[in-house]
Coordinates of C-alpha atoms in Angstrom, one line a residue:
Chain A
M30 CA -66.2 18.0 2.3
A31 CA -65.1 14.6 2.0
V32 CA -65.9 11.9 4.3
C33 CA -63.6 9.4 3.0
I34 CA -60.6 9.1 0.6
A35 CA -59.1 6.0 -0.8
V36 CA -56.1 5.3 -2.9
I37 CA -56.5 1.9 -4.8
A38 CA -53.6 0.3 -6.5
K39 CA -54.0 -0.9 -10.1
E40 CA -54.4 -4.5 -8.9
N41 CA -57.1 -3.3 -6.8
Y42 CA -56.0 -3.5 -3.3
P43 CA -56.1 -0.4 -1.1
L44 CA -52.9 1.6 -0.7
Y45 CA -54.5 4.3 1.6
I46 CA -58.0 4.7 3.0
K47 CA -59.0 7.4 5.5
S48 CA -62.4 8.5 6.7
T49 CA -63.7 10.9 9.2
P50 CA -64.1 8.9 12.2
T51 CA -67.6 9.8 13.0
E52 CA -69.4 6.5 12.3
N53 CA -68.8 3.0 11.3
E54 CA -65.7 3.2 9.1
L55 CA -66.4 -0.2 7.6
K56 CA -69.2 0.9 6.1
F57 CA -67.1 3.4 3.9
H58 CA -64.5 0.9 3.3
Y59 CA -67.4 -1.3 1.8
T60 CA -68.6 1.5 -0.3
V61 CA -65.3 2.2 -1.7
H62 CA -64.9 -1.4 -2.5
T63 CA -68.2 -1.7 -4.2
S64 CA -67.5 1.4 -6.3
L65 CA -64.3 -0.2 -7.8
D66 CA -66.8 -2.1 -10.0
V67 CA -68.0 1.1 -11.5
V68 CA -64.6 2.3 -11.8
D69 CA -63.7 -0.6 -14.1
E70 CA -66.8 -0.3 -16.0
K71 CA -65.9 3.2 -16.7
I72 CA -62.4 2.7 -17.4
S73 CA -63.3 -0.2 -20.2
A74 CA -66.0 2.2 -21.7
M75 CA -63.2 4.7 -22.2
G76 CA -61.6 2.8 -24.7
K77 CA -60.2 4.7 -27.6
A78 CA -61.1 7.9 -25.8
L79 CA -58.2 10.3 -25.6
V80 CA -56.4 10.2 -22.4
D81 CA -56.1 13.6 -21.2
Q82 CA -56.5 15.3 -17.7
R83 CA -60.2 15.5 -18.2
E84 CA -60.5 11.7 -18.9
L85 CA -58.6 10.8 -15.8
Y86 CA -61.5 12.4 -13.7
L87 CA -64.4 9.7 -13.8
G88 CA -67.0 11.9 -12.3
L89 CA -69.8 10.8 -10.2
L90 CA -69.5 6.8 -9.8
Y91 CA -72.9 6.3 -8.2
P92 CA -75.1 8.1 -5.5
T93 CA -76.4 6.6 -2.4
E94 CA -79.0 7.8 -0.2
D95 CA -76.6 9.6 2.1
Y96 CA -73.5 10.0 -0.1
K97 CA -72.0 10.5 -3.4
V98 CA -68.8 8.8 -4.6
Y99 CA -66.5 10.3 -7.1
G100 CA -63.6 8.5 -8.9
Y101 CA -60.4 9.3 -10.7
V102 CA -57.8 7.3 -12.2
T103 CA -54.2 7.9 -13.2
N104 CA -52.3 6.9 -16.3
S105 CA -50.7 4.2 -14.4
K106 CA -54.2 2.7 -13.4
V107 CA -53.9 3.9 -9.7
K108 CA -57.5 4.8 -8.5
F109 CA -58.5 7.6 -6.2
V110 CA -62.0 7.3 -4.6
M111 CA -63.7 10.0 -2.7
V112 CA -67.0 9.6 -0.8
V113 CA -68.7 13.0 -0.1
D114 CA -71.6 13.8 2.0
S115 CA -74.7 14.2 -0.2
S116 CA -76.2 17.1 2.0
N117 CA -73.1 19.1 1.1
T118 CA -74.5 20.4 -2.3
A119 CA -72.4 23.5 -2.4
L120 CA -69.5 21.1 -3.7
R121 CA -69.4 21.6 -7.3
D122 CA -67.9 19.3 -10.2
N123 CA -64.7 21.8 -10.4
E124 CA -64.0 21.6 -6.8
I125 CA -64.0 17.7 -6.9
R126 CA -61.7 17.9 -9.9
S127 CA -59.4 20.2 -8.0
M128 CA -59.4 18.1 -5.1
F129 CA -58.5 15.1 -7.1
R130 CA -55.7 17.0 -8.8
K131 CA -54.2 17.8 -5.3
L132 CA -54.6 14.2 -4.5
H133 CA -52.6 13.2 -7.7
N134 CA -49.9 15.7 -7.0
S135 CA -49.4 14.4 -3.5
Y136 CA -49.5 10.9 -4.6
T137 CA -46.6 11.8 -7.3
D138 CA -44.7 13.2 -4.4
V139 CA -45.0 10.1 -2.5
I140 CA -43.7 8.1 -5.4
C141 CA -40.8 10.0 -5.6
N142 CA -39.8 9.4 -2.1
P143 CA -36.7 6.8 -2.7
F144 CA -37.8 5.0 0.5
Y145 CA -41.2 4.3 -0.8
N146 CA -41.8 1.0 -2.8
P147 CA -44.6 1.3 -5.1
G148 CA -47.2 -1.1 -4.2
D149 CA -46.6 -0.5 -0.2
Q150 CA -49.0 1.2 1.9
I151 CA -49.0 5.0 1.9
Q152 CA -47.3 6.1 5.1
S153 CA -46.3 9.5 4.1
R154 CA -46.9 12.4 6.7
A155 CA -47.1 15.1 4.0
F156 CA -49.7 12.9 2.3
D157 CA -51.7 12.3 5.3
N158 CA -51.7 16.2 6.1
M159 CA -53.0 16.9 2.8
V160 CA -55.8 14.3 2.9
T161 CA -56.7 15.5 6.6
S162 CA -57.0 19.0 5.3
M163 CA -59.5 18.1 2.6
M164 CA -61.7 16.3 5.0
V165 CA -61.6 19.0 7.6
Q166 CA -62.0 21.6 5.0
V167 CA -65.4 23.6 5.8
C168 CA -67.5 24.1 2.5
Chain B
M13 CA -7.5 31.3 -29.3
A14 CA -8.6 28.0 -30.8
R15 CA -10.8 26.2 -28.5
Q16 CA -10.7 22.3 -28.4
G17 CA -13.2 20.1 -26.9
S18 CA -16.8 20.4 -26.9
R19 CA -17.3 23.0 -24.5
G20 CA -17.1 26.8 -25.4
G21 CA -16.7 29.1 -22.2
A22 CA -17.6 28.2 -18.9
E23 CA -21.4 27.1 -19.4
S24 CA -22.7 24.2 -17.4
K25 CA -24.7 21.6 -19.2
K26 CA -28.3 21.7 -18.0
M27 CA -30.2 18.4 -16.5
S28 CA -33.5 17.9 -14.8
S29 CA -33.2 18.5 -11.2
E30 CA -35.7 15.9 -10.5
L31 CA -33.5 13.3 -12.5
F32 CA -30.8 14.2 -10.1
T33 CA -32.7 14.1 -6.8
L34 CA -34.1 10.7 -7.9
T35 CA -30.7 9.5 -8.8
Y36 CA -29.3 10.4 -5.5
G37 CA -32.4 8.7 -3.9
A38 CA -31.9 5.5 -5.7
L39 CA -28.3 5.5 -4.7
V40 CA -29.0 6.0 -0.9
T41 CA -31.7 3.5 -0.8
Q42 CA -29.7 1.0 -2.6
L43 CA -26.8 1.6 -0.1
C44 CA -29.4 1.0 2.8
K45 CA -30.3 -2.3 1.2
D46 CA -26.7 -3.4 0.8
Y47 CA -25.4 -2.4 4.2
E48 CA -28.5 -2.9 6.4
N49 CA -26.9 -0.6 9.1
D50 CA -27.4 3.3 8.9
E51 CA -23.6 4.1 10.3
D52 CA -22.1 2.1 7.5
V53 CA -24.2 3.9 4.9
N54 CA -23.2 7.2 6.5
K55 CA -19.7 6.1 6.1
Q56 CA -20.0 5.0 2.5
L57 CA -21.6 8.2 1.6
D58 CA -18.9 10.3 3.0
K59 CA -16.2 8.2 1.2
M60 CA -18.0 8.7 -2.0
G61 CA -18.7 12.3 -1.4
Y62 CA -14.9 12.5 -0.8
N63 CA -13.9 10.8 -4.2
I64 CA -16.2 13.2 -5.8
G65 CA -14.8 16.3 -3.8
V66 CA -11.1 15.6 -4.8
R67 CA -12.2 16.0 -8.6
L68 CA -14.9 18.4 -8.4
I69 CA -12.4 21.0 -7.0
E70 CA -10.5 20.9 -10.2
D71 CA -13.7 21.4 -12.2
F72 CA -14.6 24.2 -10.0
L73 CA -11.2 25.8 -10.3
A74 CA -11.2 25.6 -14.1
R75 CA -14.7 27.1 -14.4
S76 CA -14.8 29.7 -11.8
N77 CA -11.2 31.1 -11.9
V78 CA -11.1 31.8 -8.3
G79 CA -7.5 32.0 -7.1
R80 CA -6.2 30.9 -3.9
C81 CA -8.1 32.0 -1.0
H82 CA -6.2 33.9 1.7
D83 CA -8.2 32.9 4.9
F84 CA -11.0 30.7 6.2
R85 CA -13.6 33.4 5.8
E86 CA -12.9 33.8 2.1
T87 CA -13.0 30.2 1.8
A88 CA -16.6 30.2 3.4
D89 CA -17.9 32.9 1.2
V90 CA -16.6 31.3 -2.1
I91 CA -18.2 27.9 -0.9
A92 CA -21.4 29.5 -0.3
K93 CA -21.7 32.0 -3.0
V94 CA -19.8 30.3 -5.9
A95 CA -19.6 26.6 -5.4
F96 CA -23.0 25.8 -4.0
K97 CA -24.6 28.2 -6.6
M98 CA -22.6 26.3 -9.5
Y99 CA -23.3 22.9 -8.5
L100 CA -26.7 23.0 -6.7
G101 CA -28.2 26.3 -7.8
I102 CA -28.7 27.3 -4.2
T103 CA -26.8 29.9 -2.1
P104 CA -26.7 28.9 1.5
S105 CA -26.0 31.6 4.4
I106 CA -23.1 31.7 6.5
T107 CA -23.7 32.1 10.2
N108 CA -22.4 31.3 13.6
W109 CA -18.8 32.1 13.1
S110 CA -16.7 30.8 16.2
P111 CA -14.8 33.5 17.9
A112 CA -11.4 32.1 16.9
G113 CA -12.8 32.4 13.2
D114 CA -12.2 28.6 12.5
E115 CA -15.7 27.3 12.6
F116 CA -18.9 28.3 10.7
S117 CA -22.3 27.1 9.5
L118 CA -23.9 27.1 6.2
I119 CA -27.6 27.3 6.3
L120 CA -29.5 25.8 3.7
E121 CA -33.3 26.8 3.4
N122 CA -33.9 24.2 0.9
N123 CA -31.8 21.2 -0.5
P124 CA -32.3 19.8 -3.8
L125 CA -31.1 16.4 -2.8
V126 CA -34.1 15.8 -0.4
D127 CA -37.0 17.0 -2.5
F128 CA -39.9 14.5 -2.0
V129 CA -37.9 12.6 0.4
E130 CA -39.5 11.5 4.0
L131 CA -37.3 9.2 6.0
P132 CA -39.1 6.3 7.5
D133 CA -38.8 5.5 11.1
N134 CA -36.2 2.8 10.6
H135 CA -33.7 4.9 9.2
S136 CA -33.5 7.5 12.2
S137 CA -29.8 7.6 12.4
L138 CA -29.2 7.9 8.5
I139 CA -27.5 11.2 7.4
Y140 CA -29.2 11.3 4.3
S141 CA -27.1 14.1 2.6
N142 CA -23.7 12.8 4.0
L143 CA -22.5 12.9 0.6
L144 CA -22.2 16.6 0.8
C145 CA -19.8 16.4 3.8
G146 CA -17.7 14.1 1.9
V147 CA -17.5 16.3 -1.1
L148 CA -16.5 19.4 0.9
R149 CA -13.9 17.7 2.9
G150 CA -12.2 16.1 -0.4
A151 CA -12.2 19.2 -2.2
L152 CA -10.9 21.4 0.6
E153 CA -8.1 18.8 1.1
M154 CA -6.9 19.4 -2.3
V155 CA -6.5 22.9 -1.6
Q156 CA -4.5 22.1 1.6
M157 CA -7.2 22.5 4.2
A158 CA -8.1 19.7 6.5
V159 CA -11.5 20.4 7.6
D160 CA -14.2 18.8 9.6
V161 CA -17.8 18.9 8.1
K162 CA -21.0 17.5 9.7
F163 CA -24.6 18.1 9.6
V164 CA -26.1 19.7 12.9
Q165 CA -29.6 20.3 11.7
D166 CA -31.5 18.5 9.0
T167 CA -35.1 19.3 7.5
L168 CA -35.6 15.4 7.1
K169 CA -35.3 15.0 10.7
G170 CA -38.0 17.6 11.6
D171 CA -35.7 20.6 12.0
G172 CA -36.6 24.1 10.5
V173 CA -33.4 24.4 8.3
T174 CA -30.6 22.2 7.2
E175 CA -27.1 23.3 8.9
I176 CA -23.8 22.2 7.9
R177 CA -20.9 22.9 10.3
M178 CA -17.4 23.5 8.9
K179 CA -14.5 23.4 11.2
F180 CA -10.9 24.3 10.2
I181 CA -8.4 21.8 11.6
R182 CA -5.2 22.5 10.0
R183 CA -3.2 23.5 6.7
I184 CA -1.8 20.4 4.9
E185 CA 1.7 21.4 3.7
D186 CA 3.2 20.6 0.4
N187 CA 4.9 17.3 0.2
L188 CA 8.3 17.4 -1.2
P189 CA 8.9 14.2 -3.6
A190 CA 10.9 11.4 -2.1
G191 CA 14.8 12.0 -2.6
E192 CA 14.6 16.0 -2.3
E193 CA 16.0 17.4 0.8
Chain C
M2 CA 8.0 30.9 -33.0
T3 CA 7.5 27.5 -31.5
V4 CA 6.9 25.3 -28.7
H5 CA 9.5 23.1 -27.3
N6 CA 7.9 20.9 -24.8
L7 CA 5.5 20.5 -21.8
Y8 CA 5.7 19.1 -18.4
L9 CA 2.5 18.4 -15.9
F10 CA 3.3 17.9 -12.5
D11 CA 1.1 17.1 -9.5
R12 CA 0.9 18.3 -6.2
N13 CA 3.3 15.6 -4.9
G14 CA 6.1 16.1 -7.7
I15 CA 5.0 13.2 -9.9
C16 CA 5.5 13.9 -13.4
L17 CA 2.0 13.3 -14.8
H18 CA 2.6 13.9 -18.5
Y19 CA 5.5 15.0 -20.7
S20 CA 5.5 15.8 -24.4
E21 CA 7.9 17.4 -26.8
W22 CA 7.7 19.0 -30.3
N23 CA 10.7 20.8 -31.0
R24 CA 13.4 19.8 -28.7
K25 CA 17.0 19.9 -30.3
K26 CA 19.2 19.1 -27.2
Q27 CA 18.5 16.4 -24.6
A28 CA 19.4 16.9 -20.9
G29 CA 21.9 14.2 -21.1
I30 CA 20.2 12.4 -18.0
S31 CA 17.6 10.0 -17.6
K32 CA 14.0 11.1 -18.0
E33 CA 13.5 10.4 -14.6
E34 CA 16.2 12.6 -13.4
E35 CA 15.0 15.2 -15.7
F36 CA 11.5 15.4 -13.9
K37 CA 13.2 15.5 -10.5
L38 CA 15.4 18.2 -11.5
M39 CA 12.6 20.1 -13.1
Y40 CA 10.2 19.9 -10.1
G41 CA 12.9 20.6 -7.5
M42 CA 14.1 23.7 -9.5
L43 CA 10.3 25.1 -9.8
F44 CA 9.6 24.3 -6.0
S45 CA 13.0 26.2 -5.1
I46 CA 12.0 29.1 -7.3
R47 CA 8.6 29.3 -5.9
S48 CA 9.6 29.7 -2.5
F49 CA 12.5 31.9 -3.5
V50 CA 10.3 34.4 -5.3
S51 CA 7.7 34.5 -2.5
K52 CA 10.4 35.1 0.1
M53 CA 12.5 37.7 -1.8
S54 CA 9.7 39.5 -3.3
P55 CA 10.0 43.5 -2.7
L56 CA 6.1 43.8 -2.7
D57 CA 3.1 41.7 -2.0
M58 CA 2.8 38.6 -4.2
K59 CA 0.0 38.4 -6.8
E60 CA 0.6 35.5 -8.9
G61 CA 4.1 34.6 -8.0
F62 CA 6.7 33.0 -10.4
L63 CA 5.4 33.3 -13.9
S64 CA 8.4 32.7 -16.2
F65 CA 12.1 32.9 -16.8
Q66 CA 14.0 33.1 -19.7
T67 CA 17.7 32.5 -21.3
S68 CA 19.2 33.6 -24.3
K69 CA 17.5 30.9 -26.2
Y70 CA 14.3 29.8 -24.6
K71 CA 11.7 30.8 -22.3
L72 CA 10.0 28.7 -19.6
H73 CA 6.4 29.4 -18.6
Y74 CA 4.8 28.2 -15.4
Y75 CA 1.4 28.0 -14.3
E76 CA 0.0 26.4 -11.0
T77 CA -3.5 25.8 -9.8
P78 CA -4.4 26.1 -6.1
T79 CA -4.9 22.4 -6.0
G80 CA -0.9 22.1 -6.9
L81 CA -1.3 21.1 -10.6
K82 CA 1.8 22.6 -12.4
V83 CA 1.9 23.3 -16.0
V84 CA 5.4 24.1 -17.5
M85 CA 5.8 25.0 -21.2
N86 CA 9.2 25.6 -22.7
T87 CA 9.1 28.1 -25.8
D88 CA 11.3 30.1 -27.9
L89 CA 12.0 33.6 -27.0
G90 CA 9.2 35.2 -29.2
V91 CA 6.4 34.2 -27.0
G92 CA 4.9 36.7 -24.5
N93 CA 2.8 35.9 -21.4
I94 CA 0.9 32.7 -22.1
R95 CA -0.8 32.1 -18.6
D96 CA -4.1 31.9 -20.0
V97 CA -3.1 29.5 -22.6
L98 CA -1.7 27.2 -19.7
H99 CA -4.8 27.8 -17.9
Q100 CA -6.8 26.6 -21.0
I101 CA -4.3 23.3 -21.0
Y102 CA -5.6 22.8 -17.4
S103 CA -9.5 23.5 -17.7
Y104 CA -10.2 22.2 -21.2
I105 CA -7.8 19.3 -21.5
Y106 CA -6.6 18.1 -18.0
V107 CA -9.9 18.6 -16.3
E108 CA -12.0 17.2 -19.1
Y109 CA -10.2 14.2 -20.1
V110 CA -8.5 13.2 -17.1
V111 CA -10.2 14.5 -13.9
K112 CA -13.6 13.8 -15.3
N113 CA -12.6 10.4 -16.4
P114 CA -13.2 8.0 -13.3
L115 CA -10.9 5.4 -14.9
C116 CA -8.1 7.8 -14.9
S117 CA -6.4 7.7 -11.4
L118 CA -5.0 10.9 -10.1
N119 CA -1.4 11.1 -8.8
E120 CA 0.0 9.0 -11.4
T121 CA 1.2 9.2 -14.8
I122 CA -1.5 9.8 -17.5
Q123 CA -2.3 6.9 -19.7
S124 CA -5.2 8.2 -21.5
E125 CA -4.5 8.3 -25.2
L126 CA -7.4 10.7 -25.6
F127 CA -5.7 13.1 -23.3
R128 CA -2.5 12.8 -25.2
S129 CA -4.0 13.5 -28.5
K130 CA -6.4 16.4 -27.6
L131 CA -3.2 18.0 -25.8
D132 CA -1.2 17.5 -29.1
T133 CA -3.8 19.0 -31.1
F134 CA -4.3 21.9 -29.0
V135 CA -0.7 22.7 -28.8
R136 CA -0.2 22.3 -32.5
S137 CA -3.1 24.9 -33.1
L138 CA -1.5 27.6 -30.9
P139 CA -0.8 30.7 -32.9
F140 CA 3.0 30.8 -31.7
F141 CA 3.4 27.2 -32.7
S142 CA 5.1 26.4 -35.9
A143 CA 6.5 22.8 -36.8
R144 CA 9.9 24.0 -37.6
A145 CA 11.7 26.2 -35.0
G146 CA 11.6 29.8 -36.1

């Protein structure tokens, strides 16, 4: 189960960030911020790799003592970062991938809303609901 | 019979529904930017819809080959089962007939104009799909029916379904050209 | 067999279009008066036919003929009237008139936002498509039969 989900614009500012309100949220924000460097590294390393669905998923960015951070980037260079509890070993790679896919689909729906200007903060209720469901989901 | 023109028979040209939804969305948001006030946008959408309706009715009659309707109930059936199906690919249901038979509701389970749309809080009095009301009003006026059309429920505003209420006002009589007695 | 001429009227009696192919005799009055006369006659016949019909009306007035020519009539629920005069050898051409409505009027006038409805059709494209269509009809021949 994810403890924090963030959507970062291609200019590296956050469009959306949500964490489980258990502890210091700032800590999660910081984690996401530092993970952006890793994301950028991975993107430039991709270089001439084929851009297909699997390559969009960046995998485990880096583990900390309590958490694991996963990344995903879209073709328009919008990044999704997911922080997951380390103790949650039942979460497999496939599940993480499908969570990112769901995020990507919801993000696309947000973009299609004519009232949303790309680059704005994401305030969509539907997106919010989807993210909440991912965080509340029991493994 | 020799067929002129590029179409054979009554086929409709296909187009992506997303393109249609996005085009309509861009139209509404541009109107919102131009007019800044929801009431004015609603009026413009109605006017545009009316202009579409007065022409759309001819295309509808040419393609569907339905004749004159004998009463308002028949009109309601044709609108829901033929016209909506032909142009939007949906078939709304007809309910809530008034006892006098001059008012009814069209219930749309889903409205292709509002796929992906979420109304922001600062546009709470915007009637997003008001174009449809204008279209229905314009089209029916061309077949001599003056009607009043409005949305009474809207999924964009949190209702479960979208409901359009149509009321028959009066029959518009044929005009004689000037100079005829 | 031949087509003499064709009139298109809108619901307010305005003549949107007139074409002729094989008219030997003119009416002797101005075109404006001729259109008014034609429309007035159609309006009267329509209401006469519906009033005096001994049975329930289906399609209403379809055509009339004299010893020399036949006038065919088609009206849409929106009040657009298509009138074609042909010689006597021609049968029921209601579907032809419907095609003129659907494939030519609707396609080239209604769907063109620059053509305003309720006034004479200026579109050259419409004129030429109509002409081509009529000339291709099986009962049209350039010289009167």
